[in-house]
Tab-separated table of C-alpha atoms and ligand atoms in Angstrom:
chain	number	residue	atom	x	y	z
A	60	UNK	CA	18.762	6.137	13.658
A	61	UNK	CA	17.374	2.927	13.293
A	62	UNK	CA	14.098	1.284	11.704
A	63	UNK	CA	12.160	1.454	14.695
A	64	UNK	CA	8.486	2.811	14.944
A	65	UNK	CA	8.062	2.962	18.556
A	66	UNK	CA	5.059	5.093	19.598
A	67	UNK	CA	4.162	5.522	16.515
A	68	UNK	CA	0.758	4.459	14.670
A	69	UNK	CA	0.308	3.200	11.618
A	70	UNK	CA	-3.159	2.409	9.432
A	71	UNK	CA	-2.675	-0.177	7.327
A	72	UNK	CA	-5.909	-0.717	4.439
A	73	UNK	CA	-7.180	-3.991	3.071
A	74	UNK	CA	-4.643	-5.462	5.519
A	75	UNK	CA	-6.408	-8.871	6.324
A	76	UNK	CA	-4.685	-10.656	3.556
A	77	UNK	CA	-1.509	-10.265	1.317
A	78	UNK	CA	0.303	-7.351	0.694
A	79	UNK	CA	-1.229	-4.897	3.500
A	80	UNK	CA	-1.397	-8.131	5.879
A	81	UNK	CA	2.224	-8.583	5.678
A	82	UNK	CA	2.774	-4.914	6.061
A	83	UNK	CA	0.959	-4.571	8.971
A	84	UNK	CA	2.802	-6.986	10.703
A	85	UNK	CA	5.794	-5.893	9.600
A	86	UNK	CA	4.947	-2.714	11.227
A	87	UNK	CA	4.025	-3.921	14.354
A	88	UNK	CA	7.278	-6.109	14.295
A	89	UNK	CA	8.952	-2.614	14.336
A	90	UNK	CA	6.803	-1.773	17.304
A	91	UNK	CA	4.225	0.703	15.526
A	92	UNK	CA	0.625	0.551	17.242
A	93	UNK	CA	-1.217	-0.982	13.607
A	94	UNK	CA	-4.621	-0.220	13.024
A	95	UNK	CA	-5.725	-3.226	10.618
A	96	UNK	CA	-8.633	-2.002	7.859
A	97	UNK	CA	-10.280	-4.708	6.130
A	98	UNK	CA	-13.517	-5.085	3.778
A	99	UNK	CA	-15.166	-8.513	4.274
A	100	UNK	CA	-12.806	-10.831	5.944
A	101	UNK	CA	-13.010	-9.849	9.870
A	102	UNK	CA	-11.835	-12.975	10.911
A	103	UNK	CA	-8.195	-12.992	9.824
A	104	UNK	CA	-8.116	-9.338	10.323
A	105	UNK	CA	-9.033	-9.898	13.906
A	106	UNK	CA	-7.034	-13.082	14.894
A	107	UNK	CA	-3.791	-10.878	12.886
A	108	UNK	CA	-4.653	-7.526	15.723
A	109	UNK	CA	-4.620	-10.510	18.559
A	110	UNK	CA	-1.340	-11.606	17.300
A	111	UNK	CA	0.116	-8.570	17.615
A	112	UNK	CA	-1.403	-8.079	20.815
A	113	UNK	CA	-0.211	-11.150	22.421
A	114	UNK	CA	3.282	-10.642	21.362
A	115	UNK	CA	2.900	-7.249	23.815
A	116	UNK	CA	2.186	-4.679	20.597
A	117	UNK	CA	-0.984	-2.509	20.085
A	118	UNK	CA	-3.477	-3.453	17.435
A	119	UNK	CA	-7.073	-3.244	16.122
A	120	UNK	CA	-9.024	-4.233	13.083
A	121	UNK	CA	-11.111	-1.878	11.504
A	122	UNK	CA	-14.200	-2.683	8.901
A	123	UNK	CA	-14.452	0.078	6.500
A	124	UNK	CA	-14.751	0.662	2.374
A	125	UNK	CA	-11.922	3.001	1.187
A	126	UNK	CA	-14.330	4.148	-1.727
A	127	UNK	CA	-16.844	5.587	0.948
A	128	UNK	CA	-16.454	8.497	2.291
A	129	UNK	CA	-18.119	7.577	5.660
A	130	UNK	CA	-16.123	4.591	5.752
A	131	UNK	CA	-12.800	6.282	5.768
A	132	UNK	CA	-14.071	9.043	8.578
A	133	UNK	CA	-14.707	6.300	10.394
A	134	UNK	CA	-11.973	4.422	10.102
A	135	UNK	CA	-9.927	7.722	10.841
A	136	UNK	CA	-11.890	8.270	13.810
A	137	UNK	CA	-11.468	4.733	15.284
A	138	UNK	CA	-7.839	5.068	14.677
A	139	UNK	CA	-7.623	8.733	16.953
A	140	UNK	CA	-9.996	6.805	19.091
A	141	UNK	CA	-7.908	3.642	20.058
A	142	UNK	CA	-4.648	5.028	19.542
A	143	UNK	CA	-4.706	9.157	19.629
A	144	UNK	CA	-2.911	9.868	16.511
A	145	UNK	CA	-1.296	8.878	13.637
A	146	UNK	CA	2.057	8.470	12.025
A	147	UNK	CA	1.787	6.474	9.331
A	148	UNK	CA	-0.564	5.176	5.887
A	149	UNK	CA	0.143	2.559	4.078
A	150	UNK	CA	-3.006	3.001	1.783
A	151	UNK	CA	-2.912	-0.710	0.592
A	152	UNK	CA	-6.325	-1.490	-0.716
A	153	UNK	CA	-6.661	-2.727	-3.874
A	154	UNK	CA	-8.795	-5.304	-6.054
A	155	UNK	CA	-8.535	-6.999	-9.567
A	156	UNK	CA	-11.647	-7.286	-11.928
A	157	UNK	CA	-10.319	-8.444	-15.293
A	158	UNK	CA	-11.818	-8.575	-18.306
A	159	UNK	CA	-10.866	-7.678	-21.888
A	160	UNK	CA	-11.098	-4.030	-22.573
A	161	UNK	CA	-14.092	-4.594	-25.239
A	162	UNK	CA	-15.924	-6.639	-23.231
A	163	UNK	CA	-14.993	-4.584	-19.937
A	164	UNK	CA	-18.488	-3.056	-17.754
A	165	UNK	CA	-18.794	-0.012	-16.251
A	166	UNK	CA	-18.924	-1.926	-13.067
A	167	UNK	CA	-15.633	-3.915	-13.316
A	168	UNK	CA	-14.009	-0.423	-14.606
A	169	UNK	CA	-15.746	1.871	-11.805
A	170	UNK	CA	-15.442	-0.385	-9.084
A	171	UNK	CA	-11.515	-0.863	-9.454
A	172	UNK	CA	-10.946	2.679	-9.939
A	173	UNK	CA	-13.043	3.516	-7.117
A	174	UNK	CA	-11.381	1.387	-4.702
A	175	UNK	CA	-7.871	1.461	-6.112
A	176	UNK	CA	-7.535	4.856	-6.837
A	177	UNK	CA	-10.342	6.859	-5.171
A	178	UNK	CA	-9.887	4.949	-2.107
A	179	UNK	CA	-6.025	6.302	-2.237
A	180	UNK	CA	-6.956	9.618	-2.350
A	181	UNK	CA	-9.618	10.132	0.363
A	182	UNK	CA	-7.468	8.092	2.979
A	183	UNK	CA	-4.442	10.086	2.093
A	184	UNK	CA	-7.010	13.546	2.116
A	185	UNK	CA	-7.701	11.813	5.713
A	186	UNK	CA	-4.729	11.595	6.905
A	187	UNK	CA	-3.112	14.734	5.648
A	188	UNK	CA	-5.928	16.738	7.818
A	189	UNK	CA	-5.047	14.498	10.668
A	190	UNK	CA	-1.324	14.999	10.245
A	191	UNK	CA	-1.657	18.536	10.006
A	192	UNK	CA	-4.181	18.706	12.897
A	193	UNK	CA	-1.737	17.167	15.647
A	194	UNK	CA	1.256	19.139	14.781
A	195	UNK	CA	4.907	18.052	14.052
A	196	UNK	CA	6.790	15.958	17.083
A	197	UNK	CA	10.259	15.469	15.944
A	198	UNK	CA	10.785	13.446	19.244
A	199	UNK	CA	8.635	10.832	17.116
A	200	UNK	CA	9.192	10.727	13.928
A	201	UNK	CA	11.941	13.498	11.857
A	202	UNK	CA	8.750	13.415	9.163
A	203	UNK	CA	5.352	15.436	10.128
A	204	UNK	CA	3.420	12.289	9.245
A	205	UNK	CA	4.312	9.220	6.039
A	206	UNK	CA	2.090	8.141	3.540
A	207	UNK	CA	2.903	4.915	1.489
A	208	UNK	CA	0.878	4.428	-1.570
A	209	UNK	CA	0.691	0.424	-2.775
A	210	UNK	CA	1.307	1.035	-6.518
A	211	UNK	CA	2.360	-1.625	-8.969
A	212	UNK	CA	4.603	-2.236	-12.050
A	213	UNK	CA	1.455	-1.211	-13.463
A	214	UNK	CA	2.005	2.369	-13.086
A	215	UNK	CA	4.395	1.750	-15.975
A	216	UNK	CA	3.653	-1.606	-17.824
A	217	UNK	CA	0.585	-1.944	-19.924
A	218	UNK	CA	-1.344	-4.772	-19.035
A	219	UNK	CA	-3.904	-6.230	-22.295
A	220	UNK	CA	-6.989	-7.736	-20.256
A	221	UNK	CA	-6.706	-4.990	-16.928
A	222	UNK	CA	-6.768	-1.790	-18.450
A	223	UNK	CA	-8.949	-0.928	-15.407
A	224	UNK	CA	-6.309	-2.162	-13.064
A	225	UNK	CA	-3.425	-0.320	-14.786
A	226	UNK	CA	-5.243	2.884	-15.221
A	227	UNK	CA	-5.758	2.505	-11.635
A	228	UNK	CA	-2.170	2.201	-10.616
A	229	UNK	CA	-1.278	4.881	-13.423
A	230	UNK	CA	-3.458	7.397	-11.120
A	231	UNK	CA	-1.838	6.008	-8.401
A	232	UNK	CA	1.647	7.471	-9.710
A	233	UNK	CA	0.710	10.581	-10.173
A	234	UNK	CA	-1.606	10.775	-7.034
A	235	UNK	CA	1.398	10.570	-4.986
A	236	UNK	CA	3.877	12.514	-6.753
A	237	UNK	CA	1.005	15.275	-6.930
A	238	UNK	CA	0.487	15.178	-3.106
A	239	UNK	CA	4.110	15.084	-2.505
A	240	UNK	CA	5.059	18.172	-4.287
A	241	UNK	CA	2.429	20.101	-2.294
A	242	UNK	CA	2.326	19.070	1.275
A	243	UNK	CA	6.697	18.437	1.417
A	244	UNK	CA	6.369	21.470	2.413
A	245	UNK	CA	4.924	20.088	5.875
A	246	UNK	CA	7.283	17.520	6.356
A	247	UNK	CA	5.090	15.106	5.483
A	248	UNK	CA	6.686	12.503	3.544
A	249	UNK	CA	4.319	10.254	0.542
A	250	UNK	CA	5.983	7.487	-1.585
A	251	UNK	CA	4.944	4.812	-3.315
A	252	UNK	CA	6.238	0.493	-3.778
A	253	UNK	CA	5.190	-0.629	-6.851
A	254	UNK	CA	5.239	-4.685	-6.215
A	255	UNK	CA	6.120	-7.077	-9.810
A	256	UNK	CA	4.665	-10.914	-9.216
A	257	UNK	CA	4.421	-11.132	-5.368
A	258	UNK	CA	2.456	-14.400	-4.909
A	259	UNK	CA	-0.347	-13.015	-2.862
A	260	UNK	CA	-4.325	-14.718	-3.001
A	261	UNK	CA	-5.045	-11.957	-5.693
A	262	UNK	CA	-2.984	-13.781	-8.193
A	263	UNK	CA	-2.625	-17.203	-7.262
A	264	UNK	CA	-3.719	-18.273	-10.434
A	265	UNK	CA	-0.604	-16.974	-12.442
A	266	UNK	CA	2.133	-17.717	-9.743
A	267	UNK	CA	1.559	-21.154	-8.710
A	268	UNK	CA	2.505	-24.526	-11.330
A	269	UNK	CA	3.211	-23.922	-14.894
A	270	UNK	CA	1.831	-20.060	-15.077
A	271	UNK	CA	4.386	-19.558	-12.436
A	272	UNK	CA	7.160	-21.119	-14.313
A	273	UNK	CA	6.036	-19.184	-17.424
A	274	UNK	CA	5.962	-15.779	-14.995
A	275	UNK	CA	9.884	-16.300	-13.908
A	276	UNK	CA	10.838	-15.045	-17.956
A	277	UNK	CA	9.390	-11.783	-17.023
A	278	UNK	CA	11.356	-11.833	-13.892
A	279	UNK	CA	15.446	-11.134	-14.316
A	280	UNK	CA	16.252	-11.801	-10.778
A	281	UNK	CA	14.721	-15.349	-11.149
A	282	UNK	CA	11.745	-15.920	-8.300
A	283	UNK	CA	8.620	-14.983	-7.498
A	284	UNK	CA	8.257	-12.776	-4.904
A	285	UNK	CA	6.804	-12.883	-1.022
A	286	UNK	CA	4.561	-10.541	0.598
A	287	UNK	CA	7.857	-9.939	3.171
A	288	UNK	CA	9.642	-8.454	0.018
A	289	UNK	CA	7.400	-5.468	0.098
A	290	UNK	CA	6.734	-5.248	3.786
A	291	UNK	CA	10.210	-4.799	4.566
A	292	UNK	CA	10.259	-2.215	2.061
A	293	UNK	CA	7.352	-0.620	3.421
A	294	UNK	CA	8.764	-0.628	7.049
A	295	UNK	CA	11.484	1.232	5.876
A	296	UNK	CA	9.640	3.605	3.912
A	297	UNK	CA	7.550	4.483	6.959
A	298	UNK	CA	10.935	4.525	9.191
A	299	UNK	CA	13.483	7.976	9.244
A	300	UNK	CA	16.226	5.972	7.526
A	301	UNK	CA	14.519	7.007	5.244
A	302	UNK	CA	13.786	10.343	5.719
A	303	UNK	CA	15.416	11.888	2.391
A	304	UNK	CA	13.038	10.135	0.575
A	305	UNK	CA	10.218	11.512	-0.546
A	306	UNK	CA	7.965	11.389	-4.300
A	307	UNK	CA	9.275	8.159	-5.218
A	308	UNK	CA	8.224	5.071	-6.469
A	309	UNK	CA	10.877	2.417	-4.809
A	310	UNK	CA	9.930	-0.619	-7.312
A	311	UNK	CA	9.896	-4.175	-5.582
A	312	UNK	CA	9.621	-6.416	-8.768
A	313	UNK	CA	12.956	-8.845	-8.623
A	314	UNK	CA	13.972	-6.598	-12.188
A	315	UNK	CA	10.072	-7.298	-14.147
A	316	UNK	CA	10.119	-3.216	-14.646
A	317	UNK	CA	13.560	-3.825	-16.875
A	318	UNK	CA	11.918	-4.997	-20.227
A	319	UNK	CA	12.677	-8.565	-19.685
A	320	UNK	CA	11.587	-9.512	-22.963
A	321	UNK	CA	14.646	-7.902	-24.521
A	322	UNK	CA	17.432	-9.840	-22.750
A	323	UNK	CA	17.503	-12.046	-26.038
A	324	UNK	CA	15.541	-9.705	-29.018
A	325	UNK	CA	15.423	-6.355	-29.780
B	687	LIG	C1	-0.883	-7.543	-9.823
B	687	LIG	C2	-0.549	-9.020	-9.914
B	687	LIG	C3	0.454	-9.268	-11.025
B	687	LIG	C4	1.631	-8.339	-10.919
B	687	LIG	C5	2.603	-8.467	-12.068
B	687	LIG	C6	0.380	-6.783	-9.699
B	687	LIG	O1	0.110	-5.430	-9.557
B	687	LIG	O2	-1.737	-7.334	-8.713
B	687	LIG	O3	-1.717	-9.744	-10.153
B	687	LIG	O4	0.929	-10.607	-10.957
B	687	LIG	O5	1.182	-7.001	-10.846
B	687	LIG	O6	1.970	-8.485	-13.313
């Protein structure tokens, strides 16, 4: 058994930038066919499918909203379209909309939980029904179909200033370990990475220059991390090494889940 995802496919949201960008060429590295969602930015998410193309792999980009409905049947039905099935879902998508939680809007709260946490839920809903509708080919994968939730440290750290964000990620947790107790069953297999401080665009602010250097105390391994760190995770998520796996949260945080703050207090 090795990591490989040959002939498999693999749908990949918010994937024209950081953390889902990295996985989805990660994925394709390991020869999966990637389907590449994105919101807004086509461009990137286009040029990344004709990478991926050019090095002799299959790709796409998708536009779609993982908090609409439509959107995701869409995207679903693209993906059967192009490719005829799918194997894998990294359901990536996420945003940030910070604000203290007295000042916080209904907006900033609603939109992050709808995309974050609501978007989660219909593409996995979307891709259970799919998994379920092609059948089980052990030839292709020893799982009946993998689902990879992007969590965070989140799930478990309180964060003053993104209580809309962490409630989001909290769902997020028990999301997955709610879908994973009832369709294991099915072979399907649904996990979770929860990143620490991966210097991605949606928090350049606090990585880069002095916030940075301040960030590495809440980090006992001592760096920041790259989006690689939790593609490579990902890949092997998706891949039957591990196939024993299953309801987990694998966190990918360089030690920031391990109550840094009481290496020296306490
Ligand atoms: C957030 C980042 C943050 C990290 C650690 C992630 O989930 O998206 O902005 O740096 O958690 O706090």
């Amino acid at each position: 058994m090795n990591l490989s995802l040959k002939n498999q496919v693999a749908l990949v949201t918010g994937a024209s930038s950081g953390l889902g960008y990295a996985c989805a060429e990660a994925l394709a590295r390991e020869e999966a066919a990637v389907v590449i969602n994105y919101h807004s930015q086509a461009e990137p998410a286009e040029e990344l499918a004709e990478k991926i193309r050019a090095g002799g792999g299959r790709a796409i980009a998708v536009k779609g909203d993982v908090s609409k409905e439509a959107d995701v049947d869409n995207l679903f039905a693209q993906t059967l379209a192009e490719f005829g099935r799918l194997d894998i879902l990294v359901a990536n998508s996420g945003l940030q909309k910070d604000a203290p939680s007295i000042e916080m809007t209904l907006e900033e709260w609603n939109t992050v939980l709808d995309v974050n946490l609501t978007g989660q839920f219909l593409c996995a809903r979307a891709a259970l029904r799919q998994f379920r509708d092609q059948g089980h080919s052990p030839e292709i994968s020893r799982a009946a179909g993998k689902i990879i939730h992007m969590s965070s440290v989140h799930q478990l750290i309180p964060w003053a200033g993104h209580v809309n964000y962490a409630a989001s990620k909290g769902g997020v947790d028990l999301l997955m370990k709610t879908l994973a107790q009832e369709v294991g069953e099915a072979r399907i297999r649904v996990n979770s990475v929860a990143p620490g401080a991966i210097a991605t665009a949606i928090n350049e602010e606090t990585t880069q220059g002095e916030a940075g250097k301040a960030l590495l105390k809440l980090i006992p391994y001592g760096r920041i991390g790259a989006a690689e760190d939790v593609a490579n995770a990902v890949v092997w998520l998706a891949s039957d090494l591990s196939d024993y796996v299953h309801g987990t949260t694998l966190f990918i945080d360089g030690g920031m889940s391990l109550y840094p703050g009481f290496r020296d207090n306490g």
